[in-house]
Amino acid sequence: MLDAAVTAFARRGYRAASMDEIAEAAGVSKPLVYLYLNSKEDLLTACIRREAGALTAAIRAAVEPRAPADRQLWHGLLGFFEHTAGHPDGWTLLHTQARSVGEPFATEVAAMRAEIVAFVTTLIAAAARAAEHVDTTLAAREVPALAVALVGAAESLAGWSITSSPPSARTPRDNAATLMNFAWSGLSSLLEGGGRSEAGR
């Protein structure tokens, strides 16, 4: 039932998708849908929570706790892109539909995003501690902002890969490598005090 609802909401939009078509796609009666979930709003909330939980679990599971800091970040990115590529309707639901419908659904997605940002913050903080010649004061100030920027970039790249027309031929590994190369060189430079404080300087 939730699989059918995720597909319908992602492809047709929350307002256009009907409980009748969701029930038909799931092979159940409409009253049965309402028996388990009281309303269309409850159904969307259940879908968001399931997809958000699956995504955050996939990212955490991909990271090897004892690996070097750069490998942890790499595997976290790869886990994110592999999951979103493997569940495009789930990602569309989270990234586009839930946010556009408004409250309380946007709040559900914001909670998921905050959890991912917090996790990425720990990965970048670990990288800062492991690096040589790190300006610790700079790292403390920049690490949270770097985490937010990296998560935002990953979200945008995943969305582009899934919705581009014609479809992108890029693999999850391609996307993870692009973002890792982009982020790691800048991260290393910034945490060592080599970043640029003003544009054009």
Coordinates of N, CA and C in Angstrom, one line a residue:
M1 N 0.8 -1.2 0.0 CA 0.0 0.0 0.0 C 0.9 1.3 0.0
L2 N 1.9 1.3 0.8 CA 2.8 2.4 0.9 C 3.6 2.5 -0.4
D3 N 4.0 1.4 -1.0 CA 4.7 1.4 -2.3 C 3.8 2.1 -3.3
A4 N 2.6 1.7 -3.4 CA 1.7 2.3 -4.4 C 1.5 3.8 -4.1
A5 N 1.4 4.2 -2.9 CA 1.2 5.6 -2.5 C 2.4 6.4 -2.9
V6 N 3.6 5.9 -2.6 CA 4.8 6.7 -2.9 C 4.9 6.9 -4.4
T7 N 4.6 5.9 -5.2 CA 4.6 6.0 -6.7 C 3.6 7.0 -7.1
A8 N 2.4 7.0 -6.6 CA 1.3 7.9 -7.1 C 1.6 9.3 -6.7
F9 N 2.1 9.5 -5.4 CA 2.4 10.9 -5.0 C 3.6 11.5 -5.7
A10 N 4.6 10.6 -6.0 CA 5.8 11.1 -6.6 C 5.5 11.5 -8.1
R11 N 4.7 10.7 -8.8 CA 4.6 10.8 -10.2 C 3.4 11.7 -10.6
R12 N 2.4 11.8 -9.7 CA 1.2 12.6 -10.1 C 1.0 13.8 -9.2
G13 N 1.7 13.8 -8.0 CA 1.6 14.9 -7.1 C 0.6 14.5 -6.0
Y14 N 0.7 15.1 -4.9 CA -0.2 14.8 -3.8 C -1.6 15.1 -4.1
R15 N -1.9 16.3 -4.6 CA -3.3 16.7 -4.8 C -3.9 15.9 -6.0
A16 N -3.2 15.6 -7.0 CA -3.8 14.9 -8.1 C -4.0 13.4 -7.9
A17 N -3.1 12.8 -7.1 CA -3.3 11.4 -6.8 C -4.5 11.1 -5.9
S18 N -5.2 10.1 -6.2 CA -6.5 9.8 -5.5 C -6.3 8.5 -4.7
M19 N -7.1 8.4 -3.6 CA -7.1 7.2 -2.8 C -7.6 6.0 -3.6
D20 N -8.5 6.3 -4.6 CA -9.0 5.2 -5.4 C -7.9 4.6 -6.2
E21 N -7.1 5.4 -6.9 CA -6.0 4.8 -7.7 C -4.9 4.2 -6.9
I22 N -4.7 4.7 -5.7 CA -3.7 4.1 -4.8 C -4.2 2.7 -4.3
A23 N -5.4 2.6 -4.0 CA -6.0 1.4 -3.5 C -6.0 0.3 -4.7
E24 N -6.3 0.8 -5.9 CA -6.3 -0.1 -7.0 C -4.9 -0.6 -7.3
A25 N -3.9 0.3 -7.3 CA -2.5 -0.1 -7.6 C -2.0 -1.0 -6.5
A26 N -2.5 -0.9 -5.3 CA -2.0 -1.7 -4.2 C -2.8 -3.1 -4.2
G27 N -3.8 -3.2 -5.0 CA -4.6 -4.4 -5.0 C -5.5 -4.6 -3.8
V28 N -5.9 -3.5 -3.2 CA -6.8 -3.6 -2.0 C -8.0 -2.7 -2.2
S29 N -8.9 -2.8 -1.3 CA -10.1 -1.9 -1.4 C -9.8 -0.6 -0.8
K30 N -10.5 0.4 -1.2 CA -10.4 1.8 -0.6 C -10.7 1.8 0.9
P31 N -11.8 1.1 1.3 CA -12.0 1.1 2.8 C -10.9 0.5 3.6
L32 N -10.1 -0.5 3.0 CA -9.0 -1.1 3.7 C -7.9 0.0 3.9
V33 N -7.7 0.8 2.9 CA -6.7 1.9 3.0 C -7.1 2.8 4.2
Y34 N -8.3 3.1 4.3 CA -8.8 4.0 5.3 C -8.8 3.3 6.7
L35 N -8.9 2.0 6.7 CA -8.8 1.2 7.9 C -7.5 1.3 8.6
Y36 N -6.4 1.3 7.7 CA -5.0 1.4 8.3 C -4.6 2.9 8.5
L37 N -5.1 3.7 7.6 CA -4.7 5.1 7.6 C -5.9 6.0 7.5
N38 N -6.1 6.9 8.4 CA -7.4 7.6 8.5 C -7.7 8.5 7.4
S39 N -6.7 9.0 6.7 CA -6.9 10.0 5.7 C -5.7 10.0 4.7
K40 N -5.9 10.8 3.6 CA -4.9 10.9 2.6 C -3.7 11.6 3.2
E41 N -3.9 12.6 4.2 CA -2.8 13.3 4.8 C -2.0 12.3 5.7
D42 N -2.7 11.4 6.4 CA -1.9 10.4 7.2 C -1.1 9.4 6.3
L43 N -1.7 9.1 5.1 CA -1.0 8.3 4.2 C 0.3 8.9 3.7
L44 N 0.2 10.2 3.3 CA 1.4 10.9 2.9 C 2.5 11.0 4.0
T45 N 2.0 11.2 5.2 CA 2.9 11.3 6.3 C 3.6 10.0 6.5
A46 N 2.9 8.9 6.4 CA 3.5 7.5 6.6 C 4.5 7.3 5.5
C47 N 4.2 7.7 4.3 CA 5.1 7.5 3.1 C 6.4 8.3 3.4
I48 N 6.3 9.6 3.8 CA 7.4 10.4 4.1 C 8.3 9.8 5.1
R49 N 7.7 9.4 6.2 CA 8.5 8.8 7.3 C 9.2 7.5 6.9
R50 N 8.5 6.7 6.1 CA 9.2 5.5 5.7 C 10.4 5.8 4.8
E51 N 10.2 6.7 3.8 CA 11.2 7.0 2.8 C 12.4 7.7 3.5
A52 N 12.1 8.6 4.4 CA 13.1 9.3 5.2 C 13.9 8.4 6.0
G53 N 13.2 7.5 6.7 CA 13.9 6.5 7.5 C 14.9 5.6 6.7
A54 N 14.4 5.2 5.6 CA 15.2 4.3 4.7 C 16.4 5.0 4.2
L55 N 16.3 6.3 3.8 CA 17.4 7.1 3.3 C 18.5 7.3 4.4
T56 N 18.1 7.8 5.5 CA 19.0 8.0 6.6 C 19.7 6.7 7.0
A57 N 19.0 5.6 7.1 CA 19.5 4.3 7.4 C 20.6 3.9 6.4
A58 N 20.3 4.1 5.1 CA 21.2 3.7 4.0 C 22.5 4.5 4.1
I59 N 22.4 5.8 4.4 CA 23.6 6.6 4.6 C 24.5 6.1 5.7
R60 N 23.8 5.9 6.9 CA 24.6 5.4 8.1 C 25.2 4.1 7.8
A61 N 24.4 3.2 7.2 CA 24.9 1.8 7.0 C 26.1 1.8 6.0
A62 N 26.2 2.8 5.1 CA 27.3 2.8 4.1 C 28.6 3.2 4.7
V63 N 28.6 3.9 5.8 CA 29.8 4.5 6.4 C 30.5 3.4 7.3
E64 N 31.8 3.2 7.1 CA 32.6 2.3 7.9 C 33.2 3.1 9.1
P65 N 32.7 2.9 10.3 CA 33.2 3.7 11.5 C 34.7 3.7 11.7
R66 N 35.4 2.7 11.3 CA 36.8 2.6 11.6 C 37.7 3.0 10.4
A67 N 37.0 3.4 9.3 CA 37.7 3.8 8.1 C 38.3 5.2 8.3
P68 N 39.3 5.6 7.5 CA 39.9 6.9 7.5 C 38.7 7.9 7.2
A69 N 38.9 9.2 7.7 CA 37.9 10.2 7.6 C 37.4 10.4 6.2
D70 N 38.3 10.4 5.2 CA 37.9 10.7 3.8 C 37.1 9.5 3.3
R71 N 37.5 8.3 3.7 CA 36.7 7.1 3.2 C 35.3 7.1 3.8
Q72 N 35.2 7.5 5.1 CA 33.8 7.6 5.7 C 32.9 8.6 4.9
L73 N 33.5 9.7 4.6 CA 32.7 10.7 3.8 C 32.4 10.2 2.4
W74 N 33.3 9.5 1.8 CA 33.1 9.0 0.4 C 32.0 7.9 0.5
H75 N 32.0 7.0 1.4 CA 31.0 6.0 1.5 C 29.7 6.5 1.9
G76 N 29.6 7.6 2.7 CA 28.4 8.2 3.0 C 27.7 8.8 1.8
L77 N 28.5 9.5 1.0 CA 28.0 10.1 -0.3 C 27.6 9.0 -1.2
L78 N 28.4 7.9 -1.3 CA 28.0 6.8 -2.2 C 26.7 6.2 -1.8
G79 N 26.6 6.0 -0.5 CA 25.3 5.4 0.1 C 24.1 6.3 -0.3
F80 N 24.3 7.6 -0.2 CA 23.2 8.5 -0.5 C 22.8 8.4 -2.0
F81 N 23.8 8.4 -2.8 CA 23.5 8.4 -4.3 C 23.0 7.1 -4.7
E82 N 23.5 6.0 -4.2 CA 22.9 4.7 -4.5 C 21.5 4.5 -4.1
H83 N 21.2 5.0 -2.9 CA 19.8 4.9 -2.4 C 18.8 5.7 -3.2
T84 N 19.2 7.0 -3.5 CA 18.3 7.9 -4.3 C 18.1 7.3 -5.7
A85 N 19.2 6.8 -6.3 CA 19.1 6.3 -7.6 C 18.2 5.0 -7.7
G86 N 18.3 4.2 -6.6 CA 17.5 3.0 -6.5 C 16.1 3.2 -6.1
H87 N 15.8 4.4 -5.6 CA 14.4 4.7 -5.1 C 14.0 6.1 -5.6
P88 N 14.0 6.3 -6.9 CA 13.7 7.6 -7.5 C 12.4 8.2 -7.1
D89 N 11.3 7.4 -7.0 CA 10.0 7.9 -6.5 C 10.1 8.3 -5.1
G90 N 10.8 7.6 -4.2 CA 11.0 8.0 -2.8 C 11.7 9.3 -2.7
W91 N 12.7 9.5 -3.5 CA 13.5 10.7 -3.4 C 12.7 11.9 -4.0
T92 N 11.9 11.7 -5.1 CA 11.0 12.7 -5.6 C 10.0 13.1 -4.5
L93 N 9.5 12.1 -3.9 CA 8.5 12.4 -2.8 C 9.1 13.3 -1.7
L94 N 10.3 13.0 -1.3 CA 11.0 13.7 -0.2 C 11.5 15.1 -0.7
H95 N 12.1 15.1 -1.8 CA 12.8 16.3 -2.3 C 11.9 17.4 -2.9
T96 N 10.8 16.9 -3.6 CA 10.0 17.8 -4.3 C 8.6 17.9 -3.8
Q97 N 7.9 16.7 -3.7 CA 6.4 16.7 -3.4 C 6.2 17.2 -2.0
A98 N 6.8 16.5 -1.0 CA 6.6 16.8 0.4 C 6.8 18.3 0.7
R99 N 7.9 18.9 0.1 CA 8.2 20.3 0.4 C 7.2 21.2 -0.2
S100 N 6.7 20.8 -1.4 CA 5.8 21.8 -2.1 C 4.4 21.8 -1.5
V101 N 4.0 20.7 -0.9 CA 2.6 20.6 -0.3 C 2.4 21.5 0.9
G102 N 3.5 21.7 1.6 CA 3.4 22.6 2.8 C 3.4 21.8 4.1
E103 N 3.0 22.5 5.2 CA 3.0 21.8 6.5 C 1.8 20.8 6.6
P104 N 2.0 19.8 7.4 CA 3.1 19.5 8.3 C 4.2 18.7 7.6
F105 N 4.0 18.4 6.3 CA 4.8 17.5 5.5 C 6.3 18.1 5.4
A106 N 6.4 19.4 5.2 CA 7.7 20.0 5.0 C 8.5 19.9 6.3
T107 N 7.8 19.9 7.4 CA 8.5 19.7 8.7 C 9.0 18.3 8.9
E108 N 8.3 17.3 8.4 CA 8.8 15.9 8.4 C 10.1 15.8 7.6
V109 N 10.2 16.4 6.4 CA 11.4 16.4 5.6 C 12.5 17.2 6.2
A110 N 12.1 18.3 6.8 CA 13.2 19.1 7.5 C 13.8 18.4 8.6
A111 N 13.1 17.6 9.3 CA 13.6 16.7 10.4 C 14.6 15.7 9.9
M112 N 14.2 15.1 8.7 CA 15.2 14.1 8.1 C 16.4 14.8 7.7
R113 N 16.3 16.0 7.0 CA 17.5 16.7 6.6 C 18.4 17.1 7.7
A114 N 17.8 17.6 8.8 CA 18.6 18.0 10.0 C 19.4 16.8 10.5
E115 N 18.8 15.6 10.5 CA 19.5 14.4 10.9 C 20.7 14.1 10.0
I116 N 20.5 14.2 8.7 CA 21.5 13.9 7.8 C 22.6 15.0 7.9
V117 N 22.3 16.2 8.1 CA 23.3 17.3 8.2 C 24.1 17.1 9.5
A118 N 23.4 16.7 10.6 CA 24.1 16.4 11.8 C 25.1 15.2 11.7
F119 N 24.7 14.2 10.9 CA 25.6 13.1 10.7 C 26.8 13.5 9.8
V120 N 26.5 14.3 8.8 CA 27.6 14.7 7.9 C 28.6 15.7 8.7
T121 N 28.0 16.4 9.6 CA 28.8 17.3 10.4 C 29.8 16.5 11.2
T122 N 29.4 15.4 11.8 CA 30.3 14.5 12.5 C 31.4 14.0 11.6
L123 N 31.1 13.6 10.4 CA 32.1 13.1 9.4 C 33.1 14.2 9.1
I124 N 32.6 15.4 8.8 CA 33.6 16.5 8.5 C 34.4 16.9 9.7
A125 N 33.8 16.9 10.8 CA 34.6 17.2 12.1 C 35.7 16.1 12.3
A126 N 35.4 14.9 12.0 CA 36.4 13.8 12.1 C 37.5 14.0 11.1
A127 N 37.1 14.5 9.9 CA 38.2 14.8 8.9 C 39.0 15.9 9.4
A128 N 38.4 16.9 10.0 CA 39.2 18.1 10.5 C 40.2 17.6 11.6
R129 N 39.7 16.8 12.5 CA 40.6 16.3 13.5 C 41.8 15.5 13.0
A130 N 41.5 14.7 11.9 CA 42.5 13.9 11.4 C 43.6 14.6 10.5
A131 N 43.2 15.8 10.0 CA 44.1 16.5 9.0 C 45.2 17.2 9.8
E132 N 46.3 17.3 9.1 CA 47.4 18.1 9.6 C 47.3 19.5 9.4
H133 N 47.9 20.4 10.2 CA 48.0 21.8 10.0 C 46.6 22.4 10.0
V134 N 45.7 21.9 10.8 CA 44.3 22.4 10.8 C 44.2 23.6 11.7
D135 N 43.6 24.7 11.3 CA 43.3 25.8 12.2 C 42.0 25.4 13.0
T136 N 42.2 25.0 14.2 CA 41.0 24.5 15.0 C 39.9 25.5 15.2
T137 N 40.3 26.7 15.3 CA 39.3 27.8 15.5 C 38.5 27.9 14.2
L138 N 39.1 27.9 13.1 CA 38.5 28.0 11.8 C 37.6 26.7 11.6
A139 N 38.1 25.6 11.9 CA 37.3 24.4 11.8 C 36.0 24.4 12.6
A140 N 36.1 24.8 13.8 CA 34.9 24.9 14.7 C 33.9 25.8 14.1
R141 N 34.3 26.9 13.4 CA 33.4 27.8 12.8 C 32.8 27.3 11.5
E142 N 33.6 26.6 10.7 CA 33.3 26.3 9.4 C 32.6 24.9 9.2
V143 N 32.9 24.0 10.1 CA 32.4 22.6 9.9 C 30.8 22.6 9.7
P144 N 30.0 23.2 10.6 CA 28.6 23.1 10.4 C 28.1 23.7 9.1
A145 N 28.7 24.8 8.6 CA 28.3 25.4 7.3 C 28.7 24.5 6.2
L146 N 29.9 23.8 6.3 CA 30.3 22.9 5.3 C 29.4 21.7 5.1
A147 N 28.9 21.3 6.3 CA 28.0 20.1 6.2 C 26.7 20.5 5.5
V148 N 26.1 21.7 5.9 CA 24.9 22.1 5.2 C 25.1 22.3 3.7
A149 N 26.3 22.9 3.3 CA 26.6 23.1 1.9 C 26.7 21.7 1.2
L150 N 27.4 20.8 1.8 CA 27.6 19.5 1.2 C 26.3 18.7 1.0
V151 N 25.4 18.7 2.0 CA 24.1 18.1 1.9 C 23.3 18.7 0.8
G152 N 23.3 20.0 0.8 CA 22.5 20.7 -0.3 C 23.0 20.4 -1.7
A153 N 24.3 20.3 -1.8 CA 24.9 20.0 -3.2 C 24.5 18.5 -3.5
A154 N 24.5 17.6 -2.6 CA 24.2 16.2 -2.8 C 22.7 16.1 -3.2
E155 N 21.8 16.9 -2.5 CA 20.4 16.8 -2.9 C 20.2 17.3 -4.3
S156 N 20.8 18.4 -4.7 CA 20.7 19.0 -6.0 C 21.2 18.1 -7.1
L157 N 22.3 17.4 -6.8 CA 22.9 16.5 -7.8 C 22.0 15.3 -8.0
A158 N 21.5 14.8 -6.9 CA 20.6 13.6 -7.0 C 19.3 14.0 -7.7
G159 N 18.7 15.1 -7.4 CA 17.5 15.6 -8.1 C 17.8 15.7 -9.6
W160 N 18.9 16.4 -10.0 CA 19.2 16.5 -11.4 C 19.4 15.2 -12.1
S161 N 20.1 14.3 -11.5 CA 20.3 13.0 -12.1 C 19.0 12.2 -12.4
I162 N 18.1 12.4 -11.4 CA 16.8 11.6 -11.6 C 15.9 12.3 -12.5
T163 N 15.8 13.6 -12.6 CA 14.8 14.3 -13.4 C 15.3 14.9 -14.7
S164 N 16.6 14.8 -15.0 CA 17.2 15.4 -16.2 C 16.6 14.8 -17.5
S165 N 16.4 15.5 -18.5 CA 15.9 15.1 -19.8 C 16.8 15.5 -20.9
P166 N 17.4 14.6 -21.7 CA 17.2 13.1 -21.5 C 17.8 12.6 -20.2
P167 N 17.5 11.4 -19.8 CA 18.0 10.9 -18.5 C 19.5 10.9 -18.4
S168 N 20.0 11.3 -17.3 CA 21.5 11.3 -17.1 C 22.0 9.8 -17.2
A169 N 23.2 9.7 -17.8 CA 23.9 8.4 -17.8 C 24.8 8.2 -16.7
R170 N 24.8 9.2 -15.8 CA 25.8 9.1 -14.7 C 25.3 8.1 -13.6
T171 N 26.3 7.4 -13.1 CA 26.0 6.4 -12.1 C 26.1 7.0 -10.7
P172 N 25.6 6.3 -9.6 CA 25.8 6.9 -8.3 C 27.3 7.1 -7.9
R173 N 28.1 6.2 -8.4 CA 29.5 6.3 -8.2 C 30.1 7.5 -8.8
D174 N 29.6 7.8 -10.1 CA 30.0 9.1 -10.8 C 29.7 10.3 -9.9
N175 N 28.5 10.3 -9.4 CA 28.0 11.5 -8.7 C 28.8 11.6 -7.3
A176 N 29.0 10.5 -6.7 CA 29.7 10.5 -5.4 C 31.2 11.0 -5.7
A177 N 31.8 10.6 -6.7 CA 33.2 11.0 -7.1 C 33.2 12.4 -7.4
T178 N 32.3 12.9 -8.2 CA 32.3 14.4 -8.5 C 32.2 15.2 -7.2
L179 N 31.2 14.9 -6.4 CA 31.0 15.7 -5.2 C 32.2 15.5 -4.2
M180 N 32.7 14.3 -4.1 CA 33.8 14.1 -3.2 C 35.0 14.9 -3.6
N181 N 35.3 14.9 -4.9 CA 36.5 15.6 -5.4 C 36.3 17.1 -5.2
F182 N 35.1 17.6 -5.5 CA 34.8 19.0 -5.3 C 34.9 19.4 -3.9
A183 N 34.3 18.6 -3.0 CA 34.3 18.9 -1.6 C 35.6 18.7 -0.9
W184 N 36.3 17.6 -1.2 CA 37.5 17.3 -0.4 C 38.6 18.3 -0.6
S185 N 38.8 18.7 -1.8 CA 39.9 19.6 -2.1 C 39.6 21.0 -1.4
G186 N 38.4 21.4 -1.5 CA 38.0 22.7 -0.9 C 38.0 22.6 0.6
L187 N 37.6 21.4 1.2 CA 37.5 21.2 2.6 C 39.0 21.2 3.2
S188 N 39.9 20.5 2.5 CA 41.2 20.4 3.0 C 41.9 21.8 3.0
S189 N 41.7 22.6 1.9 CA 42.2 23.9 1.8 C 41.7 24.8 2.9
L190 N 40.4 24.8 3.1 CA 39.7 25.7 4.1 C 40.2 25.4 5.5
L191 N 40.2 24.1 5.8 CA 40.5 23.7 7.2 C 42.0 24.0 7.5
E192 N 42.8 24.1 6.5 CA 44.2 24.4 6.7 C 44.5 25.9 6.7
G193 N 43.4 26.7 6.6 CA 43.5 28.1 6.6 C 43.8 28.7 5.2
G194 N 43.6 27.9 4.2 CA 44.0 28.4 2.8 C 42.8 28.9 2.0
G195 N 41.6 29.0 2.6 CA 40.4 29.4 1.9 C 40.5 30.9 1.6
R196 N 39.5 31.3 0.7 CA 39.4 32.7 0.3 C 38.3 33.4 1.1
S197 N 38.6 34.4 1.8 CA 37.6 35.1 2.7 C 36.8 36.1 1.9
E198 N 37.2 36.5 0.8 CA 36.4 37.5 0.0 C 36.5 37.1 -1.5
A199 N 35.4 37.2 -2.2 CA 35.4 36.9 -3.6 C 36.3 37.9 -4.4
G200 N 37.0 37.3 -5.3 CA 37.9 38.1 -6.1 C 39.2 38.3 -5.6
R201 N 39.5 37.9 -4.3 CA 40.8 38.1 -3.7 C 41.7 36.9 -3.9

